[in-house]
Coordinates of C-alpha atoms in Angstrom, one line a residue:
X16 CA 89.5 97.1 69.1
X17 CA 88.5 97.0 72.7
X18 CA 85.5 99.1 73.6
X19 CA 85.3 101.2 76.7
X20 CA 81.7 100.7 77.6
X21 CA 81.3 103.5 80.0
X22 CA 82.9 106.2 77.9
X23 CA 80.7 107.1 75.0
X24 CA 80.0 110.3 73.1
X25 CA 76.8 110.7 75.1
X26 CA 78.9 110.4 78.3
X27 CA 81.4 113.0 77.2
X28 CA 78.7 115.4 76.3
X29 CA 77.5 115.3 79.9
X30 CA 80.8 116.2 81.5
X31 CA 79.9 119.9 81.9
X32 CA 76.7 119.1 83.7
X33 CA 78.2 117.9 86.9
X34 CA 81.8 119.0 86.9
X35 CA 83.3 120.4 90.1
X36 CA 86.7 121.4 91.4
X37 CA 87.9 122.5 94.8
X38 CA 90.0 125.2 93.2
X39 CA 86.9 127.1 92.0
X40 CA 84.8 129.4 94.2
X41 CA 81.5 127.6 93.4
X42 CA 82.1 123.9 93.8
X43 CA 79.3 122.9 91.5
X44 CA 77.2 124.9 89.1
X45 CA 74.7 122.4 88.0
X46 CA 71.0 122.4 87.2
X47 CA 69.4 119.0 88.0
X48 CA 65.7 119.8 87.7
X49 CA 65.5 119.0 84.0
X50 CA 68.4 116.6 83.5
X51 CA 68.6 113.7 83.6
X52 CA 65.0 112.7 83.1
X53 CA 65.4 109.5 81.0
X54 CA 67.4 106.3 81.3
X55 CA 69.6 107.5 78.4
X56 CA 70.2 110.8 80.3
X57 CA 71.2 108.9 83.4
X58 CA 73.5 106.7 81.5
X59 CA 75.2 109.8 80.1
X60 CA 75.7 111.2 83.6
X61 CA 77.0 107.9 84.9
X62 CA 79.5 107.8 82.1
X63 CA 80.8 111.2 83.2
X64 CA 81.4 109.8 86.7
X65 CA 83.2 106.7 85.4
X66 CA 85.3 108.9 83.1
X67 CA 87.0 110.2 86.2
X68 CA 88.9 106.9 86.4
X69 CA 90.6 107.7 83.1
X70 CA 91.0 111.4 83.9
X71 CA 93.2 110.4 86.8
X72 CA 95.2 108.1 84.6
X73 CA 96.3 111.1 82.6
X74 CA 98.7 111.9 85.4
X75 CA 99.1 108.5 87.1
X76 CA 102.2 109.5 89.1
X77 CA 99.9 111.7 91.3
X78 CA 97.4 109.0 91.9
X79 CA 96.7 106.9 95.0
X80 CA 97.3 103.7 93.1
X81 CA 100.7 104.8 92.1
X82 CA 101.5 105.9 95.6
X83 CA 100.3 102.5 96.9
X84 CA 102.8 100.8 94.7
X85 CA 105.9 102.9 95.4
X86 CA 105.3 103.7 99.0
X87 CA 104.8 100.0 100.0
X88 CA 107.6 97.8 101.2
X89 CA 107.5 95.7 98.0
X90 CA 108.6 98.4 95.5
X91 CA 111.2 101.1 95.5
X92 CA 110.9 104.4 93.6
X93 CA 113.0 103.9 90.6
X94 CA 113.1 106.1 87.5
X95 CA 116.0 108.3 86.5
X96 CA 117.9 111.0 88.3
X97 CA 115.3 113.6 87.3
X98 CA 112.3 111.4 88.2
X99 CA 112.3 112.8 91.7
X100 CA 108.6 112.2 92.2
X101 CA 109.0 108.5 92.0
X102 CA 111.7 108.4 94.5
X103 CA 109.9 110.9 96.8
X104 CA 106.8 108.8 96.9
X105 CA 108.8 105.7 97.9
X106 CA 110.6 107.7 100.6
X107 CA 107.5 109.5 101.9
X108 CA 109.1 112.8 101.0
X109 CA 108.1 115.8 99.0
X110 CA 109.8 117.7 96.1
X111 CA 107.0 120.0 94.9
X112 CA 104.5 122.1 96.8
X113 CA 101.7 120.7 94.7
X114 CA 103.2 117.4 93.8
X115 CA 99.9 115.4 93.7
X116 CA 97.4 118.2 93.4
X117 CA 96.1 117.0 90.0
X118 CA 94.8 113.8 91.6
X119 CA 93.2 115.8 94.4
X120 CA 91.4 118.1 91.9
X121 CA 90.5 115.2 89.5
X122 CA 88.9 113.1 92.3
X123 CA 86.8 116.0 93.5
X124 CA 85.6 116.6 90.0
X125 CA 84.4 112.9 90.0
X126 CA 82.8 113.4 93.4
X127 CA 81.0 116.5 92.2
X128 CA 79.6 114.6 89.2
X129 CA 78.3 111.9 91.5
X130 CA 76.7 114.4 93.9
X131 CA 74.9 116.1 91.0
X132 CA 73.5 112.8 89.7
X133 CA 72.5 111.6 93.1
X134 CA 70.6 114.9 93.6
X135 CA 68.9 114.6 90.3
X136 CA 67.9 111.0 90.2
X137 CA 64.8 111.4 92.5
X138 CA 63.3 113.7 89.8
X139 CA 63.7 111.1 87.0
X140 CA 61.0 108.8 85.5
X141 CA 63.2 105.8 85.6
X142 CA 61.9 102.4 86.8
X143 CA 62.6 101.5 90.4
X144 CA 65.2 98.9 89.4
X145 CA 67.1 101.1 87.0
X146 CA 67.0 104.0 89.5
X147 CA 68.3 101.7 92.3
X148 CA 71.1 100.5 90.0
X149 CA 72.1 104.0 88.9
X150 CA 72.0 105.3 92.5
X151 CA 74.1 102.4 93.6
X152 CA 76.7 103.0 90.9
X153 CA 77.0 106.7 91.7
X154 CA 77.3 106.0 95.5
X155 CA 79.9 103.3 94.8
X156 CA 82.0 105.7 92.7
X157 CA 81.7 108.6 95.2
X158 CA 82.8 106.2 97.9
X159 CA 85.7 104.9 95.9
X160 CA 86.9 108.4 95.1
X161 CA 86.7 109.4 98.7
X162 CA 88.4 106.2 99.8
X163 CA 91.4 107.0 97.7
X164 CA 91.5 110.7 98.7
X165 CA 91.1 109.8 102.4
X166 CA 93.8 107.1 102.2
X167 CA 96.2 109.5 100.5
X168 CA 95.6 112.7 102.4
X169 CA 93.7 111.8 105.6
X170 CA 90.9 114.2 106.6
X171 CA 89.8 115.7 103.3
X172 CA 86.6 117.8 103.0
X173 CA 83.4 115.9 102.8
X174 CA 80.9 117.2 100.3
X175 CA 77.7 115.3 99.4
X176 CA 75.4 118.0 98.2
X177 CA 76.0 120.2 95.1
X178 CA 76.9 123.8 95.9
X179 CA 78.1 123.1 99.4
X180 CA 81.3 124.8 100.5
X181 CA 84.1 122.3 101.2
X182 CA 85.5 122.2 104.7
X183 CA 87.3 119.7 106.9
X184 CA 85.2 118.1 109.6
X185 CA 85.7 115.0 111.8
X186 CA 87.6 112.3 109.9
X187 CA 85.3 109.7 111.5
X188 CA 82.3 111.3 109.7
X189 CA 84.2 111.1 106.4
X190 CA 84.8 107.4 106.7
X191 CA 81.3 106.8 108.0
X192 CA 79.9 108.4 104.8
X193 CA 82.2 106.2 102.7
X194 CA 81.0 103.1 104.5
X195 CA 77.3 104.1 104.3
X196 CA 77.5 104.8 100.5
X197 CA 78.9 101.3 100.0
X198 CA 76.5 99.7 102.4
X199 CA 73.6 101.3 100.6
X200 CA 74.9 100.3 97.2
X201 CA 75.4 96.7 98.3
X202 CA 72.0 96.6 99.9
X203 CA 69.9 98.4 97.2
X204 CA 71.4 97.4 93.9
X205 CA 69.7 94.6 92.0
X206 CA 71.3 91.2 92.4
X207 CA 72.7 91.1 88.9
X208 CA 76.3 90.6 87.8
X209 CA 77.6 93.0 85.2
X210 CA 80.5 92.4 82.8
X211 CA 80.2 95.5 80.7
X212 CA 82.3 97.9 82.7
X213 CA 79.5 98.9 85.2
X214 CA 79.9 98.0 88.9
X215 CA 77.3 95.8 90.4
X216 CA 76.0 94.9 93.8
X217 CA 78.7 92.3 94.4
X218 CA 81.5 94.7 93.6
X219 CA 80.0 97.1 96.2
X220 CA 80.0 94.3 98.8
X221 CA 83.6 93.6 98.1
X222 CA 84.6 97.3 98.2
X223 CA 82.7 97.6 101.5
X224 CA 84.9 94.9 103.0
X225 CA 88.1 96.6 101.8
X226 CA 87.1 99.9 103.2
X227 CA 85.8 98.3 106.5
X228 CA 89.1 96.5 107.0
X229 CA 91.2 99.6 106.4
X230 CA 89.2 102.0 108.4
X231 CA 88.5 99.8 111.4
X232 CA 92.1 98.6 111.5
X233 CA 94.0 101.8 110.8
X234 CA 91.7 104.0 113.1
X235 CA 91.2 101.3 115.7
X236 CA 93.3 103.1 118.3
X237 CA 92.1 106.6 117.6
X238 CA 92.6 109.4 115.0
X239 CA 95.7 111.2 116.2
X240 CA 99.2 110.6 114.8
X241 CA 100.3 108.5 117.8
X242 CA 97.3 106.2 117.5
X243 CA 97.7 105.8 113.7
X244 CA 101.4 104.9 114.0
X245 CA 101.0 102.7 117.0
X246 CA 102.2 99.1 116.6
X247 CA 99.0 97.9 118.4
X248 CA 96.4 96.3 116.1
X249 CA 93.0 96.7 117.7
X250 CA 90.3 96.9 115.0
X251 CA 86.9 98.4 115.6
X252 CA 83.9 96.1 115.5
X253 CA 81.2 98.6 114.8
X254 CA 80.9 102.0 113.1
X255 CA 78.0 104.6 113.6
X256 CA 76.7 105.7 110.2
X257 CA 75.4 109.2 109.3
X258 CA 71.8 107.9 109.0
X259 CA 71.8 106.9 112.7
X260 CA 72.3 103.2 112.0
X261 CA 75.2 101.1 113.0
X262 CA 77.4 98.9 110.7
X263 CA 79.0 95.9 112.4
X264 CA 81.7 93.5 111.5
X265 CA 79.0 90.8 111.3
X266 CA 77.1 92.9 108.8
X267 CA 80.1 93.1 106.6
X268 CA 80.6 89.4 106.9
X269 CA 77.1 88.9 105.6
X270 CA 77.8 91.1 102.5
X271 CA 81.1 89.4 101.7
X272 CA 79.5 85.9 102.1
X273 CA 76.8 87.0 99.7
X274 CA 79.5 88.1 97.2
X275 CA 81.4 84.8 97.5
X276 CA 78.3 82.6 97.3
X277 CA 76.1 84.4 94.8
X278 CA 78.1 86.8 92.7
X279 CA 79.1 84.4 89.9
X280 CA 82.7 85.7 90.0
X281 CA 85.4 83.0 90.2
X282 CA 89.1 82.3 90.2
X283 CA 90.8 82.0 86.9
X284 CA 92.2 78.4 87.0
X285 CA 95.8 79.3 86.1
X286 CA 97.2 82.4 87.9
X287 CA 99.4 83.3 85.0
X288 CA 96.5 83.8 82.6
X289 CA 95.5 86.8 84.6
X290 CA 98.5 88.8 83.3
X291 CA 99.0 90.3 79.8
X292 CA 102.3 88.5 79.1
X293 CA 100.2 85.4 78.4
X294 CA 98.5 87.1 75.4
X295 CA 98.7 85.1 72.2
X296 CA 101.3 87.5 70.6
X297 CA 103.7 87.1 73.5
X298 CA 103.1 83.8 75.3
X299 CA 104.9 81.4 72.9
X300 CA 108.0 83.7 72.4
X301 CA 108.5 84.1 76.2
X302 CA 110.5 81.1 77.6
X303 CA 108.7 81.3 80.9
X304 CA 105.3 80.7 79.4
X305 CA 106.0 78.9 76.1
X306 CA 104.5 75.5 75.5
X307 CA 102.2 75.5 78.5
X308 CA 98.8 76.1 76.9
X309 CA 98.4 79.4 78.6
X310 CA 95.8 81.9 77.4
X311 CA 95.3 85.4 78.7
X312 CA 91.8 86.2 80.0
X313 CA 91.6 89.3 77.8
X314 CA 92.7 87.6 74.5
X315 CA 90.5 88.7 71.7
X316 CA 87.7 90.2 73.8
X317 CA 86.6 92.0 70.7
X318 CA 86.0 88.7 69.0
X319 CA 83.3 87.5 71.4
X320 CA 85.5 85.9 74.0
X321 CA 84.3 85.7 77.6
X322 CA 85.3 88.4 80.0
X323 CA 87.7 87.9 82.9
X324 CA 85.7 86.0 85.5
X325 CA 87.9 87.2 88.3
X326 CA 87.9 90.9 87.5
X327 CA 85.3 92.8 89.5
X328 CA 86.4 96.5 89.0
X329 CA 88.9 97.6 86.4
X330 CA 89.9 100.7 84.5
X331 CA 89.3 100.2 80.8
X332 CA 91.3 101.7 78.0
X333 CA 91.1 102.1 74.2
X334 CA 92.8 103.5 71.1
X335 CA 91.7 107.1 71.6
X336 CA 94.6 108.2 73.8
X337 CA 96.0 111.5 72.6
X338 CA 98.6 113.6 74.4
X339 CA 96.6 116.8 73.7
X340 CA 93.2 115.7 74.9
X341 CA 92.6 112.1 76.0
X342 CA 95.9 110.7 77.3
X343 CA 94.0 109.0 80.1
X344 CA 92.4 106.5 77.6
X345 CA 95.8 104.8 77.4
X346 CA 97.2 102.7 80.3
X347 CA 99.8 105.2 81.7
X348 CA 100.6 102.9 84.6
X349 CA 101.9 100.3 82.1
X350 CA 104.1 103.0 80.6
X351 CA 105.4 104.1 84.0
X352 CA 106.1 100.6 85.2
X353 CA 107.7 99.5 81.9
X354 CA 111.4 98.6 81.8
X355 CA 113.7 101.6 81.7
X356 CA 116.7 101.7 79.5
X357 CA 115.8 102.9 76.0
X358 CA 116.7 99.5 74.6
X359 CA 115.4 97.8 71.5
X360 CA 112.4 95.7 72.5
X361 CA 114.0 92.5 71.4
X362 CA 116.4 93.0 74.4
X363 CA 113.6 93.4 76.9
X364 CA 111.0 91.1 75.5
X365 CA 108.4 90.2 76.7
X366 CA 108.4 93.6 78.4
X367 CA 107.9 96.9 76.7
X368 CA 109.7 100.1 77.3
X369 CA 108.8 102.6 80.0
X370 CA 110.0 104.9 82.8
X371 CA 111.2 102.3 85.2
X372 CA 109.0 103.1 88.2
X373 CA 108.7 100.6 91.1
X374 CA 111.7 98.3 90.9
X375 CA 110.9 95.3 93.0
X376 CA 112.5 95.6 96.5
X377 CA 114.9 92.7 97.1
X378 CA 113.5 92.3 100.6
X379 CA 110.2 91.1 99.1
X380 CA 112.0 88.4 97.0
X381 CA 114.0 87.2 100.1
X382 CA 110.9 87.1 102.3
X383 CA 108.9 85.2 99.7
X384 CA 111.6 82.6 99.0
X385 CA 112.0 82.0 102.7
X386 CA 108.3 81.7 103.5
X387 CA 107.0 79.9 100.3
X388 CA 110.0 78.5 98.3
X389 CA 107.7 76.6 95.9
X390 CA 105.1 79.4 95.3
X391 CA 104.6 79.6 91.5
X392 CA 103.2 83.1 92.0
X393 CA 106.6 84.5 92.7
X394 CA 107.9 83.8 89.2
X395 CA 104.5 84.7 87.8
X396 CA 104.8 88.2 89.3
X397 CA 108.6 89.0 89.3
X398 CA 111.1 88.9 86.5
X399 CA 114.8 88.5 87.3
X400 CA 116.2 90.6 84.5
X401 CA 119.4 88.6 84.5
X402 CA 117.3 85.8 83.0
X403 CA 116.2 87.8 80.0
X404 CA 118.3 86.6 77.0
X405 CA 119.5 89.9 75.7
X406 CA 118.9 92.4 78.5
X407 CA 121.7 94.9 78.8
X408 CA 122.1 95.7 82.5
X409 CA 122.2 99.4 83.2
X410 CA 120.4 100.4 80.0
X411 CA 121.7 101.5 76.6
X412 CA 120.8 105.2 76.7
X413 CA 119.3 105.8 80.1
X414 CA 122.2 104.8 82.4
X415 CA 120.7 107.2 85.0
X416 CA 118.4 104.5 86.5
X417 CA 118.0 105.1 90.3
X418 CA 117.2 102.3 92.8
X419 CA 117.5 99.7 90.1
X420 CA 117.4 96.1 91.3
X421 CA 117.7 92.8 89.5
X422 CA 113.9 92.4 89.8
X423 CA 111.1 93.8 87.8
X424 CA 107.3 93.3 88.4
X425 CA 105.3 91.7 85.6
X426 CA 101.7 92.5 86.4
X427 CA 101.4 96.2 85.6
X428 CA 104.1 96.4 83.0
X429 CA 104.1 97.3 79.4
X430 CA 104.0 94.0 77.4
X431 CA 105.6 93.6 74.0
X432 CA 104.4 91.3 71.3
X433 CA 105.7 89.3 68.4
X434 CA 104.0 90.0 65.0
X435 CA 104.0 86.8 62.9
X436 CA 103.0 88.8 59.8
X437 CA 106.2 90.9 59.9
X438 CA 108.4 88.6 62.0
X439 CA 109.2 91.6 64.3
X440 CA 108.6 92.6 67.9
X441 CA 106.2 95.4 68.8
X442 CA 106.7 97.4 72.0
X443 CA 103.0 97.1 72.7
X444 CA 101.3 93.8 71.9
X445 CA 98.0 95.6 71.6
X446 CA 99.1 97.1 68.3
X447 CA 99.1 93.6 66.9
X448 CA 96.1 92.2 68.7
X449 CA 93.8 95.2 67.9
X450 CA 95.4 96.3 64.6
X451 CA 97.5 99.2 63.7
X452 CA 94.6 101.3 62.4
X453 CA 92.5 103.8 64.3
X454 CA 95.0 104.8 67.0
X455 CA 94.4 108.5 67.9
X456 CA 98.1 109.1 68.5
X457 CA 99.5 106.5 66.2
X458 CA 101.1 103.2 67.4
X459 CA 103.8 104.1 69.9
X460 CA 105.1 102.7 73.2
X461 CA 103.8 105.6 75.3
X462 CA 100.1 105.5 74.4
X463 CA 99.4 102.1 72.9
X464 CA 99.2 100.1 76.2
X465 CA 95.5 99.5 76.7
X466 CA 95.2 96.3 78.7
X467 CA 93.0 96.7 81.8
X468 CA 94.2 97.9 85.1
X469 CA 92.3 95.6 87.5
X470 CA 91.5 97.4 90.8
X471 CA 89.6 94.6 92.5
X472 CA 89.5 90.9 91.8
X473 CA 87.8 87.9 93.3
X474 CA 90.9 86.4 94.9
X475 CA 91.0 89.5 97.1
X476 CA 87.4 88.9 98.1
X477 CA 88.2 85.3 99.2
X478 CA 91.1 86.6 101.4
X479 CA 89.0 89.3 102.9
X480 CA 86.4 86.8 103.7
X481 CA 89.0 84.6 105.5
X482 CA 90.2 87.7 107.4
X483 CA 86.8 88.8 108.5
X484 CA 85.7 85.3 109.5
X485 CA 89.1 84.2 110.8
X486 CA 89.0 80.9 108.9
X487 CA 91.1 79.3 106.2
X488 CA 88.5 78.6 103.5
X489 CA 89.3 81.6 101.3
X490 CA 93.0 81.3 102.0
X491 CA 93.1 77.7 101.0
X492 CA 91.1 78.3 97.8
X493 CA 93.7 80.8 96.7
X494 CA 96.6 78.6 97.7
X495 CA 95.1 75.6 95.8
X496 CA 95.1 77.7 92.6
X497 CA 98.8 78.3 93.2
X498 CA 99.5 74.6 93.7
X499 CA 100.3 75.0 97.4
X500 CA 99.2 72.8 100.3
X501 CA 96.4 74.1 102.5
X502 CA 97.1 75.5 105.9
X503 CA 95.3 73.9 108.8
X504 CA 94.5 76.8 111.1
X505 CA 93.8 80.5 110.6
X506 CA 96.3 83.0 111.9
X507 CA 96.7 86.7 111.1
X508 CA 100.3 86.1 110.1
X509 CA 99.3 83.5 107.6
X510 CA 96.6 85.8 106.2
X511 CA 99.1 88.7 105.9
X512 CA 101.5 86.5 104.0
X513 CA 98.9 85.2 101.7
X514 CA 97.7 88.7 100.8
X515 CA 101.3 89.8 100.2
X516 CA 102.0 86.9 97.8
X517 CA 98.7 86.7 96.0
X518 CA 98.1 90.5 95.5
X519 CA 101.7 91.7 95.0
X520 CA 102.0 94.8 92.9
X521 CA 98.2 95.3 92.7
X522 CA 98.0 98.5 94.9
X523 CA 96.7 96.9 98.1
X524 CA 99.9 96.3 100.1
X525 CA 100.3 99.9 101.2
X526 CA 97.0 100.2 103.0
X527 CA 97.4 96.6 104.3
X528 CA 100.6 97.4 106.2
X529 CA 99.1 100.6 107.5
X530 CA 95.9 99.0 108.8
X531 CA 97.7 96.2 110.4
X532 CA 100.0 98.7 112.2
X533 CA 103.2 97.0 110.9
X534 CA 104.2 99.7 108.3
X535 CA 107.2 101.2 110.0
X536 CA 108.9 97.9 110.6
X537 CA 108.0 96.6 107.1
X538 CA 109.2 99.7 105.3
X539 CA 112.5 99.8 107.2
X540 CA 113.5 96.5 105.7
X541 CA 114.0 98.3 102.4
X542 CA 117.0 100.2 103.9
X543 CA 120.4 99.0 102.8
X544 CA 119.0 96.5 100.2
X545 CA 121.3 96.0 97.3
X546 CA 120.5 98.3 94.3
X547 CA 122.3 99.9 91.4
X548 CA 122.5 103.6 91.0
X549 CA 123.4 104.8 87.4
X550 CA 124.6 101.3 86.7
X551 CA 126.9 101.2 89.7
X552 CA 126.4 98.8 92.6
X553 CA 124.8 100.7 95.5
X554 CA 122.5 100.2 98.5
X555 CA 119.1 101.7 99.2
X556 CA 120.2 104.5 101.5
X557 CA 118.0 106.2 104.1
X558 CA 116.8 109.7 103.3
X559 CA 115.2 112.3 105.5
X560 CA 115.6 110.2 108.6
X561 CA 114.7 106.9 106.9
X562 CA 111.5 105.0 106.0
X563 CA 110.3 104.3 109.6
X564 CA 111.0 107.9 110.7
X565 CA 109.0 109.3 107.8
X566 CA 106.1 107.0 108.4
X567 CA 106.0 107.8 112.1
X568 CA 106.0 111.5 111.2
X569 CA 103.2 111.2 108.7
X570 CA 101.2 108.0 109.2
X571 CA 101.7 107.5 105.5
X572 CA 99.5 110.5 104.5
X573 CA 100.8 112.7 101.7
X574 CA 101.4 116.4 101.8
X575 CA 98.2 118.4 101.3
X576 CA 98.6 120.4 98.1
X577 CA 99.8 123.9 99.1
X578 CA 97.3 125.5 96.8
X579 CA 94.5 124.0 98.9
X580 CA 96.2 124.9 102.2
X581 CA 96.7 128.5 101.1
X582 CA 93.1 128.9 100.1
X583 CA 92.1 127.8 103.6
X584 CA 90.3 124.7 102.6
X585 CA 92.5 122.2 104.5
X586 CA 95.2 122.2 107.2
X587 CA 98.6 120.8 106.3
X588 CA 99.2 117.3 107.4
X589 CA 101.7 116.5 110.1
X590 CA 105.2 115.8 109.0
X591 CA 105.1 118.0 105.9
X592 CA 106.0 121.5 107.1
X593 CA 109.7 121.3 107.8
X594 CA 112.7 121.1 105.6
X595 CA 113.2 117.5 106.7
X596 CA 110.3 116.5 104.5
X597 CA 111.9 117.8 101.3
X598 CA 113.6 115.3 99.0
X599 CA 116.9 116.6 97.7
X600 CA 117.6 113.9 95.1
X601 CA 119.6 110.7 95.1

């Protein structure tokens, strides 16, 4: 079976050392004088910080990644009539006072663990190189967790020292700390590429570019609601950091150039091989991929195959997912984004069953066809369900599907497999590839999806390099892989399109349209798109004033959990206090 390198027994044993939660009086209750002292101790503490990636996966619908999919202009909410959270996230509305609080609490737990380790590492006997690597990983993860929190909620409390009481400060200080953590990690970690689940120097350089582009673009006009929802794109060119230094755009270009030139990461030659539907138990039974010599980059990793050369940061999963304790070890995103309908898998093959979140918005398909009619990535990313041989439209038992379209995204879906030993389909190909033994919760469609969720890949790095340097080199490398002609001159519009096509359904579009200050107009294009509601032709109707109105009221920030507001830790975000923010159902 696939191994999850950063979650080991030793890592799980250390969870109590550095846990924290913003819903407890004492944010951290850790002793760092005697632990960690050795490299093994430090590895255990790092494992506890990484484990937070899977902790959040236990309730994926509350996470920033999930919001980034559903709130963007490329996906609708979906789900059934009772899956109001999916629809509320798409519509930038609320249906529960603490709708996403679990994500808020989980991420602060991860931040607390990082703070505890960073406080303890100066007392260790580690070599300078190991210490630099461990500090860099802890800073990277703290920055990543804060990046997601700040993207989802805005001005969240910044805590970097164990035992410090959380309170809101200046949002500019929050983002400056995130940037400094990533700058330090990129600058100080050894120049080594890792492929064992640990982040490396080059991943920090790439994440620094992502955070830089978001913060300097989104906050370029100021920090108030009017500035954040302005249609003027005026990115900052320098940011003052907490240590008194200044980070400039040219500095970030230097880091991204180093990542491109020296990291050893590369593009997978065939775009389709990035996605799990090209695994060996699916590829030849799926008409779209059959007979084309395709091979998934994760095929048989347990048998010594090389790792995905394009994946720089991913959430790993394994067989140990259990509803009672470790549900986050299974890929819950694949379950949520699986095809809804309760049908036999032979009717939905190559896609497995799921909850039907994130139907593809028809406006994306129309825009893509108009801009790049010959782009192979469109069919590699989107399935027209009318082309599935036996798909029963409207579902067999779940005819309550809301915002259903004819289009289904392929990248994050549950993927079925065909078992040659039994001549039968399995709802999760992993049950065939990794064997039916050793699953904590047995083989089933809800917990047996364990293919990686890639959060950052090298194609994104190339596009960020083009954006920062305002040249076409990275864009054209990505286009060449897709079999498209190069573009002759750089333009922001060309860059925006390329990111939309290349990175569709990978959780980056939401922050892209916010930072470019095009969100309101982009989101509004979803209104009146053709959909089906409970199997009946419908249109995607405006709710609570409509997409543009809700974005202008909130700048895309979610409601702060009421529990945190009532405890006096945060103020409620704008746009979430009135009845007009409450989703009433479809």
